[in-house]
Amino acid sequence: MGEYKMQGAELASMLKGQLHSNVNFKGMNDGVDDPSLHLTEEDIKWWRDAKLGLFIHWGVYSVIGKGEWAYFNEKIPQEEYRRIAEQEFHPSRSAREIAKEWIGYAREAGMRYAVMVTRHHDGFAMWDSGHSWKDFTSAKCGPKADYVEAFADACHGAGIHTGLYYSPMDWRFPGYFDPKGQPGNAALMKEQAYRQIEELCTRFGKVEILWYDGGWLAHQGTDGDAAWFWEPVKLNKMVRSYNPKMMVTPRSGYRGDFLCDEGPHEARGGIVPVPWEKCLSLSGAWGYCPEDHYQTGEDMIRMLVNVVCRDGNLLLNVGPDPEGGFPREAVKVLRELGKWMEENGEAVYGTRGGIWQPVDGVYGSTCKGDSVYVHILDCAAFDGMELPGISQKVKSAQLLDGTVIEFTQEPERVTLRIPEAVSREGRIDTIVKLLTER
Ligand code: GLC
């Protein structure tokens, strides 16, 4: 089968979720707005500080092994999909064992939050939902287990911030594809979404992110275009009545608390002036595909550096196999990332993008208190470059291991001299920490 390739509506769904497509920075995006829903910088500080999270796509589609869009792309009849859920989705380990293992990997990778798909566009709820149309849940069909509960408990037990992904759209309803022609059926889908979201807000202890996906209708337009149908302000007022600080993505059609940038393309350009999160899968699809191509640890470290220097977060997805296990290639990447974070996390956690604008492929910077971290991704290209002048006095410059770095400061420039021996080491990111006078 080889590398997974997205096409048609699935590809359109990815493109709709990219930073450039849907964004007007003044109003965040084209979603509807309501100032009473806005969170403050203080409310979302934990998330801004956390920087790195784990995304998990796992469900009936993992058994099919053709990505999470299998039900739609392969035109699988509803009864057949239900049969697969009943007869083939049977992980041998308990929900708790599976979830604990996931969160163990997240911790090893240095991740501080995790987001689990609780129900994708196929409609299969991964918890004991009392409001699933035709009782299509992991508690009633197939494994007879509540994976969302196990996930939330594992997160809480490990001190990982908990996020739940939920897709309001559900392909099982003809009204999704024709909301104006079949309003009664579409209304059933909407009612299911409201009631299930209410369950997610009230059943699993502290949940801090509601990661909506798929607010668009009939695979057309944007999530904002579908606001007439979902009434996202009403929906999110309900969510906030249960958790006044719940962070939400823009995909319910309300502008949300941060922007998403979906997909494996590099983060380039200037610092993004609003909170944002890059999400991508370690493999080509989000859901499990046995022969899929994987990202490398080095590429993901570089991705993280480019994202944090532009003031974003990184949410990395793994699609566990039918048993709920992480594919070997994914574990390798997570471990490499974790090792790097152990040594370099100081220049990532709790920082903000800047003080300097990044130069694509060469360097960027992050800052925290009176420290500025210059992340050099290409020492050869950086050699001889000048950083723009700053008003604070630079007191010292050193690598994170304490190696002193020579520098000069003039009103219009700061120049760092990276020793030959350091450049030659070929680190993915050579980090110089500058201490500045307040
Ligand atoms: C999408 C897709 C999808 C995936 C997701 C993650 O737009 O429809 O399958 O779950 O976004 O961001």
Short mmCIF file of C-alpha atoms and ligand atoms in Angstrom, two decimals:
data_model
loop_
_atom_site.label_atom_id
_atom_site.label_comp_id
_atom_site.label_asym_id
_atom_site.label_seq_id
_atom_site.Cartn_x
_atom_site.Cartn_y
_atom_site.Cartn_z
CA MET A 1 0.00 0.00 0.00
CA GLY A 2 2.88 2.37 0.79
CA GLU A 3 2.55 6.03 1.54
CA TYR A 4 -0.95 7.36 2.32
CA LYS A 5 -2.20 9.99 -0.14
CA MET A 6 -5.11 12.26 0.68
CA GLN A 7 -7.58 13.13 -2.08
CA GLY A 8 -10.96 14.74 -2.65
CA ALA A 9 -12.95 15.89 0.36
CA GLU A 10 -10.35 14.50 2.78
CA LEU A 11 -7.66 16.69 1.23
CA ALA A 12 -10.04 19.68 1.16
CA SER A 13 -10.66 19.14 4.86
CA MET A 14 -6.93 19.34 5.54
CA LEU A 15 -6.47 22.47 3.43
CA LYS A 16 -9.41 24.19 5.09
CA GLY A 17 -7.57 23.73 8.36
CA GLN A 18 -4.42 25.57 7.33
CA LEU A 19 -3.34 28.85 8.74
CA HIS A 20 -3.30 30.84 5.51
CA SER A 21 -6.65 29.65 4.17
CA ASN A 22 -9.05 30.70 6.82
CA VAL A 23 -7.47 33.55 8.58
CA ASN A 24 -7.96 37.19 9.10
CA PHE A 25 -5.70 38.00 12.01
CA LYS A 26 -7.80 40.88 13.25
CA GLY A 27 -10.76 38.66 13.90
CA MET A 28 -8.77 35.42 14.20
CA ASN A 29 -10.64 33.74 11.31
CA ASP A 30 -13.99 33.72 9.56
CA GLY A 31 -15.81 32.08 12.47
CA VAL A 32 -18.54 33.96 14.28
CA ASP A 33 -17.47 35.94 17.29
CA ASP A 34 -18.90 36.73 20.69
CA PRO A 35 -16.72 38.68 23.10
CA SER A 36 -18.40 37.07 26.09
CA LEU A 37 -16.65 33.82 25.08
CA HIS A 38 -13.14 35.28 24.86
CA LEU A 39 -10.51 33.85 27.18
CA THR A 40 -7.67 35.99 28.50
CA GLU A 41 -3.96 35.45 27.95
CA GLU A 42 -3.81 34.37 31.60
CA ASP A 43 -6.53 31.73 31.02
CA ILE A 44 -4.54 30.08 28.25
CA LYS A 45 -1.09 30.56 29.78
CA TRP A 46 -0.79 26.86 30.74
CA TRP A 47 -1.30 25.90 27.10
CA ARG A 48 1.10 28.53 25.75
CA ASP A 49 3.73 27.29 28.23
CA ALA A 50 3.13 23.60 27.50
CA LYS A 51 4.14 23.89 23.81
CA LEU A 52 4.02 20.22 22.87
CA GLY A 53 1.07 17.83 22.86
CA LEU A 54 0.05 14.37 21.67
CA PHE A 55 -2.89 13.82 19.31
CA ILE A 56 -4.45 10.36 19.04
CA HIS A 57 -6.69 9.07 16.24
CA TRP A 58 -7.93 5.61 17.13
CA GLY A 59 -11.22 3.85 16.47
CA VAL A 60 -13.02 1.34 14.22
CA TYR A 61 -11.08 2.75 11.23
CA SER A 62 -7.81 1.57 12.83
CA VAL A 63 -8.91 -2.01 12.17
CA ILE A 64 -9.44 -1.27 8.46
CA GLY A 65 -5.96 0.28 8.23
CA LYS A 66 -6.77 2.86 5.54
CA GLY A 67 -6.83 6.03 7.59
CA GLU A 68 -9.67 7.61 9.58
CA TRP A 69 -11.63 8.51 6.43
CA ALA A 70 -12.01 4.81 5.45
CA TYR A 71 -15.79 4.68 6.01
CA PHE A 72 -16.36 7.54 3.57
CA ASN A 73 -13.51 6.97 1.09
CA GLU A 74 -14.13 3.24 0.71
CA LYS A 75 -17.92 3.74 0.60
CA ILE A 76 -18.40 1.11 3.29
CA PRO A 77 -22.12 0.47 3.92
CA GLN A 78 -23.30 1.45 7.39
CA GLU A 79 -24.23 -2.13 8.37
CA GLU A 80 -20.83 -3.40 7.27
CA TYR A 81 -19.04 -0.70 9.27
CA ARG A 82 -21.08 -1.66 12.29
CA ARG A 83 -20.19 -5.31 11.75
CA ILE A 84 -16.49 -4.37 11.72
CA ALA A 85 -16.98 -2.47 14.98
CA GLU A 86 -18.82 -5.42 16.54
CA GLN A 87 -16.64 -8.25 15.30
CA GLU A 88 -13.22 -6.88 14.48
CA PHE A 89 -12.54 -4.03 16.87
CA HIS A 90 -11.45 -6.15 19.83
CA PRO A 91 -8.25 -4.95 21.45
CA SER A 92 -6.99 -7.62 23.83
CA ARG A 93 -5.75 -5.23 26.51
CA SER A 94 -7.98 -3.23 28.82
CA ALA A 95 -8.82 0.39 28.10
CA ARG A 96 -6.75 1.43 31.12
CA GLU A 97 -3.64 -0.44 30.00
CA ILE A 98 -3.87 1.07 26.54
CA ALA A 99 -4.42 4.62 27.74
CA LYS A 100 -1.65 4.40 30.32
CA GLU A 101 0.78 3.29 27.66
CA TRP A 102 -0.17 6.22 25.39
CA ILE A 103 0.31 8.73 28.16
CA GLY A 104 3.60 7.08 29.14
CA TYR A 105 4.87 7.73 25.61
CA ALA A 106 3.60 11.30 25.74
CA ARG A 107 5.55 11.92 28.92
CA GLU A 108 8.66 10.31 27.50
CA ALA A 109 8.42 12.67 24.53
CA GLY A 110 8.23 15.70 26.81
CA MET A 111 4.60 16.38 25.91
CA ARG A 112 2.50 18.25 28.43
CA TYR A 113 -0.98 17.82 26.99
CA ALA A 114 -2.82 15.18 24.99
CA VAL A 115 -5.90 15.26 22.77
CA MET A 116 -7.82 12.08 21.99
CA VAL A 117 -10.35 11.62 19.20
CA THR A 118 -13.51 10.76 21.11
CA ARG A 119 -15.67 10.55 18.02
CA HIS A 120 -14.58 11.08 14.42
CA HIS A 121 -16.74 11.78 11.35
CA ASP A 122 -17.76 8.07 11.26
CA GLY A 123 -19.95 8.62 14.31
CA PHE A 124 -18.39 5.91 16.51
CA ALA A 125 -18.20 7.24 20.07
CA MET A 126 -15.26 5.96 22.11
CA TRP A 127 -17.16 6.30 25.38
CA ASP A 128 -20.40 5.09 26.92
CA SER A 129 -22.49 7.79 25.32
CA GLY A 130 -26.18 7.82 26.08
CA HIS A 131 -26.87 10.02 23.05
CA SER A 132 -25.28 8.16 20.17
CA TRP A 133 -27.59 7.64 17.21
CA LYS A 134 -28.17 3.85 16.99
CA ASP A 135 -25.98 3.32 20.07
CA PHE A 136 -22.81 3.31 18.03
CA THR A 137 -20.28 3.37 20.87
CA SER A 138 -17.27 1.43 22.07
CA ALA A 139 -19.20 0.63 25.24
CA LYS A 140 -22.14 -1.02 23.46
CA CYS A 141 -20.48 -2.45 20.29
CA GLY A 142 -17.25 -4.33 19.89
CA PRO A 143 -14.82 -3.87 22.76
CA LYS A 144 -17.45 -2.87 25.36
CA ALA A 145 -15.07 -0.42 26.93
CA ASP A 146 -14.96 3.30 27.70
CA TYR A 147 -11.74 4.59 26.18
CA VAL A 148 -12.38 8.27 26.85
CA GLU A 149 -12.76 7.61 30.54
CA ALA A 150 -9.53 5.58 30.57
CA PHE A 151 -7.73 8.29 28.62
CA ALA A 152 -8.90 11.13 30.87
CA ASP A 153 -7.97 9.14 33.99
CA ALA A 154 -4.51 8.35 32.56
CA CYS A 155 -3.93 12.05 31.76
CA HIS A 156 -5.09 13.18 35.19
CA GLY A 157 -2.94 10.54 36.90
CA ALA A 158 0.17 11.61 34.99
CA GLY A 159 -0.31 15.37 35.24
CA ILE A 160 -0.93 15.74 31.50
CA HIS A 161 -3.47 18.38 30.48
CA THR A 162 -6.51 16.70 28.94
CA GLY A 163 -8.01 17.52 25.55
CA LEU A 164 -10.89 15.83 23.75
CA TYR A 165 -11.40 15.95 19.98
CA TYR A 166 -15.00 15.79 18.80
CA SER A 167 -16.45 15.99 15.29
CA PRO A 168 -19.92 17.57 15.22
CA MET A 169 -20.44 16.27 11.67
CA ASP A 170 -21.42 12.62 11.31
CA TRP A 171 -21.46 10.91 7.90
CA ARG A 172 -24.19 8.50 8.96
CA PHE A 173 -26.80 11.26 8.62
CA PRO A 174 -27.99 12.02 5.06
CA GLY A 175 -28.89 15.44 6.48
CA TYR A 176 -25.16 16.19 6.83
CA PHE A 177 -24.86 16.14 3.04
CA ASP A 178 -28.12 18.01 2.48
CA PRO A 179 -28.93 20.10 5.55
CA LYS A 180 -31.45 22.32 3.73
CA GLY A 181 -33.18 19.49 1.84
CA GLN A 182 -33.34 17.16 4.84
CA PRO A 183 -33.59 19.53 7.80
CA GLY A 184 -35.24 17.00 10.10
CA ASN A 185 -32.43 14.50 9.74
CA ALA A 186 -29.77 17.23 10.04
CA ALA A 187 -31.46 18.40 13.24
CA LEU A 188 -31.03 14.90 14.70
CA MET A 189 -27.30 15.10 14.00
CA LYS A 190 -27.14 18.52 15.64
CA GLU A 191 -29.01 17.30 18.70
CA GLN A 192 -26.59 14.36 18.98
CA ALA A 193 -23.64 16.79 18.87
CA TYR A 194 -25.02 19.05 21.61
CA ARG A 195 -25.85 16.14 23.91
CA GLN A 196 -22.56 14.32 23.35
CA ILE A 197 -20.53 17.49 23.87
CA GLU A 198 -22.39 17.98 27.10
CA GLU A 199 -21.36 14.47 28.14
CA LEU A 200 -17.72 15.19 27.29
CA CYS A 201 -17.86 18.34 29.42
CA THR A 202 -19.39 16.67 32.45
CA ARG A 203 -18.32 13.04 32.65
CA PHE A 204 -14.55 12.92 32.59
CA GLY A 205 -13.30 15.30 35.26
CA LYS A 206 -11.20 18.26 34.25
CA VAL A 207 -11.04 18.64 30.47
CA GLU A 208 -9.17 21.70 29.26
CA ILE A 209 -9.42 21.59 25.49
CA LEU A 210 -12.41 20.75 23.34
CA TRP A 211 -10.84 20.11 19.96
CA TYR A 212 -13.73 20.50 17.51
CA ASP A 213 -13.20 19.28 13.98
CA GLY A 214 -15.54 19.18 11.02
CA GLY A 215 -18.09 21.94 11.44
CA TRP A 216 -18.40 22.40 7.67
CA LEU A 217 -21.50 21.03 5.97
CA ALA A 218 -21.62 18.61 3.03
CA HIS A 219 -17.80 18.93 2.79
CA GLN A 220 -18.29 22.46 1.44
CA GLY A 221 -17.09 25.91 2.45
CA THR A 222 -15.61 26.66 5.84
CA ASP A 223 -16.62 25.90 9.40
CA GLY A 224 -17.62 29.55 9.73
CA ASP A 225 -19.99 29.21 6.76
CA ALA A 226 -21.88 26.51 8.66
CA ALA A 227 -22.47 28.65 11.76
CA TRP A 228 -26.12 29.22 10.72
CA PHE A 229 -26.65 25.52 11.31
CA TRP A 230 -24.60 24.62 14.40
CA GLU A 231 -25.18 27.90 16.28
CA PRO A 232 -21.68 27.73 17.75
CA VAL A 233 -22.11 30.67 20.14
CA LYS A 234 -24.99 28.89 21.82
CA LEU A 235 -23.01 25.64 21.81
CA ASN A 236 -19.89 27.15 23.33
CA LYS A 237 -21.90 29.06 25.93
CA MET A 238 -23.14 25.67 27.06
CA VAL A 239 -19.56 24.33 27.11
CA ARG A 240 -18.35 27.29 29.16
CA SER A 241 -21.22 26.88 31.59
CA TYR A 242 -19.55 23.59 32.56
CA ASN A 243 -15.96 24.78 32.29
CA PRO A 244 -15.53 28.55 32.05
CA LYS A 245 -11.91 28.17 30.89
CA MET A 246 -12.33 25.39 28.34
CA MET A 247 -10.21 26.15 25.27
CA VAL A 248 -11.89 25.46 21.92
CA THR A 249 -10.59 25.18 18.35
CA PRO A 250 -12.15 27.34 15.60
CA ARG A 251 -13.86 24.40 13.94
CA SER A 252 -17.25 24.68 15.60
CA GLY A 253 -17.72 27.86 13.57
CA TYR A 254 -17.03 30.13 16.56
CA ARG A 255 -13.65 31.83 16.09
CA GLY A 256 -12.11 29.77 18.91
CA ASP A 257 -9.25 30.44 21.29
CA PHE A 258 -6.42 29.60 18.94
CA LEU A 259 -5.87 29.01 15.26
CA CYS A 260 -5.01 25.66 13.76
CA ASP A 261 -2.46 25.00 11.07
CA GLU A 262 -3.03 21.49 9.85
CA GLY A 263 -0.57 19.38 7.91
CA PRO A 264 3.09 18.50 7.51
CA HIS A 265 4.24 21.61 5.62
CA GLU A 266 6.97 23.60 7.35
CA ALA A 267 6.24 26.57 9.61
CA ARG A 268 7.74 29.59 7.81
CA GLY A 269 7.48 33.36 7.84
CA GLY A 270 7.13 35.74 10.77
CA ILE A 271 5.92 35.34 14.32
CA VAL A 272 2.16 34.69 14.27
CA PRO A 273 0.48 37.44 16.30
CA VAL A 274 -2.31 35.27 17.76
CA PRO A 275 -2.25 31.94 19.65
CA TRP A 276 -1.91 29.06 17.22
CA GLU A 277 -1.26 25.36 17.06
CA LYS A 278 0.33 23.32 14.31
CA CYS A 279 -1.08 19.80 14.13
CA LEU A 280 0.32 17.04 11.99
CA SER A 281 0.53 13.30 11.93
CA LEU A 282 3.77 11.38 12.35
CA SER A 283 2.54 9.30 9.40
CA GLY A 284 0.70 10.30 6.22
CA ALA A 285 -2.81 9.61 7.54
CA TRP A 286 -4.10 10.44 11.03
CA GLY A 287 -5.57 7.00 11.57
CA TYR A 288 -3.55 3.79 11.34
CA CYS A 289 -2.20 2.60 7.96
CA PRO A 290 0.19 -0.34 8.33
CA GLU A 291 2.66 0.60 5.61
CA ASP A 292 2.52 4.33 5.99
CA HIS A 293 5.56 6.54 5.75
CA TYR A 294 6.79 8.18 8.98
CA GLN A 295 8.39 11.51 9.79
CA THR A 296 11.89 11.43 11.32
CA GLY A 297 12.83 12.58 14.80
CA GLU A 298 15.13 15.18 13.32
CA ASP A 299 12.35 16.63 11.16
CA MET A 300 9.99 16.82 14.13
CA ILE A 301 12.59 18.58 16.31
CA ARG A 302 13.11 21.10 13.52
CA MET A 303 9.34 21.46 13.16
CA LEU A 304 8.99 22.14 16.88
CA VAL A 305 11.75 24.76 16.83
CA ASN A 306 10.23 26.51 13.83
CA VAL A 307 6.81 26.49 15.48
CA VAL A 308 7.88 27.82 18.89
CA CYS A 309 10.03 30.54 17.31
CA ARG A 310 6.79 31.69 15.60
CA ASP A 311 4.98 31.55 18.94
CA GLY A 312 2.97 28.42 18.31
CA ASN A 313 2.29 25.01 19.86
CA LEU A 314 2.87 21.65 18.23
CA LEU A 315 0.34 18.82 18.42
CA LEU A 316 1.80 15.59 17.03
CA ASN A 317 -0.50 12.76 16.05
CA VAL A 318 -0.07 9.02 16.37
CA GLY A 319 -2.54 6.53 14.89
CA PRO A 320 -2.36 3.44 17.13
CA ASP A 321 -2.78 -0.01 15.55
CA PRO A 322 -5.96 -2.12 16.03
CA GLU A 323 -4.65 -3.27 19.42
CA GLY A 324 -4.15 0.32 20.55
CA GLY A 325 -0.36 -0.01 20.32
CA PHE A 326 1.84 2.76 18.97
CA PRO A 327 3.61 1.77 15.74
CA ARG A 328 7.33 1.17 16.26
CA GLU A 329 8.31 4.05 13.97
CA ALA A 330 6.17 6.48 15.99
CA VAL A 331 7.77 5.37 19.26
CA LYS A 332 11.21 5.98 17.78
CA VAL A 333 10.33 9.56 16.83
CA LEU A 334 8.73 10.26 20.22
CA ARG A 335 11.83 8.98 22.03
CA GLU A 336 14.18 11.10 19.94
CA LEU A 337 12.02 14.11 20.61
CA GLY A 338 11.97 13.32 24.33
CA LYS A 339 15.74 13.04 24.52
CA TRP A 340 16.10 16.38 22.77
CA MET A 341 13.54 18.01 25.07
CA GLU A 342 15.34 16.72 28.11
CA GLU A 343 18.47 18.56 27.05
CA ASN A 344 16.91 21.61 25.44
CA GLY A 345 13.46 22.01 27.02
CA GLU A 346 14.58 25.15 28.84
CA ALA A 347 14.56 26.97 25.49
CA VAL A 348 11.04 25.71 24.67
CA TYR A 349 8.74 25.30 27.70
CA GLY A 350 7.29 28.51 29.06
CA THR A 351 8.85 30.65 26.33
CA ARG A 352 7.23 32.95 23.80
CA GLY A 353 8.29 33.51 20.20
CA GLY A 354 10.84 36.30 19.64
CA ILE A 355 12.44 38.70 20.46
CA TRP A 356 13.74 38.50 16.93
CA GLN A 357 11.74 37.64 13.85
CA PRO A 358 12.84 34.28 12.45
CA VAL A 359 14.80 33.94 9.22
CA ASP A 360 13.46 30.85 7.40
CA GLY A 361 15.83 27.91 7.56
CA VAL A 362 18.55 29.84 9.43
CA TYR A 363 17.47 30.93 12.89
CA GLY A 364 14.67 32.02 15.17
CA SER A 365 14.37 32.93 18.83
CA THR A 366 12.32 32.32 21.96
CA CYS A 367 12.34 34.24 25.22
CA LYS A 368 11.42 33.86 28.85
CA GLY A 369 12.07 36.41 31.63
CA ASP A 370 15.47 37.96 31.00
CA SER A 371 16.67 35.08 28.80
CA VAL A 372 16.58 35.04 25.03
CA TYR A 373 17.31 31.76 23.22
CA VAL A 374 18.65 32.01 19.70
CA HIS A 375 17.87 28.78 17.84
CA ILE A 376 20.34 28.36 15.01
CA LEU A 377 19.22 25.76 12.48
CA ASP A 378 22.00 26.39 9.97
CA CYS A 379 25.32 27.49 11.48
CA ALA A 380 27.00 27.99 8.11
CA ALA A 381 24.27 30.34 6.90
CA PHE A 382 24.21 32.10 10.28
CA ASP A 383 27.93 32.79 10.23
CA GLY A 384 28.48 36.49 9.57
CA MET A 385 24.80 37.39 10.06
CA GLU A 386 23.79 40.18 12.40
CA LEU A 387 20.83 40.11 14.76
CA PRO A 388 18.92 43.41 14.79
CA GLY A 389 19.87 45.81 17.61
CA ILE A 390 17.97 45.72 20.90
CA SER A 391 17.67 48.22 23.73
CA GLN A 392 18.40 45.74 26.57
CA LYS A 393 22.05 45.14 27.36
CA VAL A 394 23.20 41.58 26.68
CA LYS A 395 25.16 40.42 29.74
CA SER A 396 26.28 36.98 28.60
CA ALA A 397 25.95 34.41 25.83
CA GLN A 398 26.40 30.69 26.22
CA LEU A 399 25.23 27.32 24.98
CA LEU A 400 22.88 25.42 27.29
CA ASP A 401 25.83 23.26 28.44
CA GLY A 402 27.61 26.43 29.60
CA THR A 403 30.07 26.84 26.68
CA VAL A 404 30.77 30.56 26.45
CA ILE A 405 29.92 32.21 23.13
CA GLU A 406 31.69 35.39 22.08
CA PHE A 407 29.42 38.24 21.13
CA THR A 408 29.45 41.95 20.40
CA GLN A 409 26.61 44.38 20.90
CA GLU A 410 26.18 47.71 19.17
CA PRO A 411 23.04 49.85 19.05
CA GLU A 412 22.02 48.52 15.66
CA ARG A 413 23.21 44.92 15.94
CA VAL A 414 24.14 41.92 18.05
CA THR A 415 26.70 39.53 16.58
CA LEU A 416 27.38 36.02 17.85
CA ARG A 417 30.45 34.03 16.93
CA ILE A 418 29.76 30.31 16.97
CA PRO A 419 33.08 28.43 17.38
CA GLU A 420 34.07 26.24 14.43
CA ALA A 421 34.07 23.15 16.64
CA VAL A 422 30.44 23.77 17.65
CA SER A 423 29.25 24.38 14.08
CA ARG A 424 31.00 21.23 12.97
CA GLU A 425 29.07 19.12 15.49
CA GLY A 426 26.09 19.52 13.16
CA ARG A 427 23.44 19.85 15.89
CA ILE A 428 19.87 20.09 14.63
CA ASP A 429 19.50 23.30 16.65
CA THR A 430 22.43 25.16 18.17
CA ILE A 431 20.89 27.14 21.01
CA VAL A 432 22.61 30.24 22.36
CA LYS A 433 21.17 31.62 25.58
CA LEU A 434 21.56 35.36 26.04
CA LEU A 435 21.04 36.88 29.46
CA THR A 436 19.84 40.44 29.21
CA GLU A 437 19.66 43.23 31.73
CA ARG A 438 16.11 44.07 32.68
C1 GLC B 1 -9.31 16.99 9.40
C2 GLC B 1 -9.73 15.66 8.96
C3 GLC B 1 -9.30 14.62 9.81
C4 GLC B 1 -8.42 14.83 10.99
C5 GLC B 1 -8.22 16.22 11.35
C6 GLC B 1 -7.11 16.56 12.28
O1 GLC B 1 -9.78 18.05 8.82
O2 GLC B 1 -11.02 15.59 8.48
O3 GLC B 1 -9.59 13.36 9.47
O4 GLC B 1 -9.05 14.26 12.09
O5 GLC B 1 -8.66 17.19 10.57
O6 GLC B 1 -6.83 17.90 12.39
#
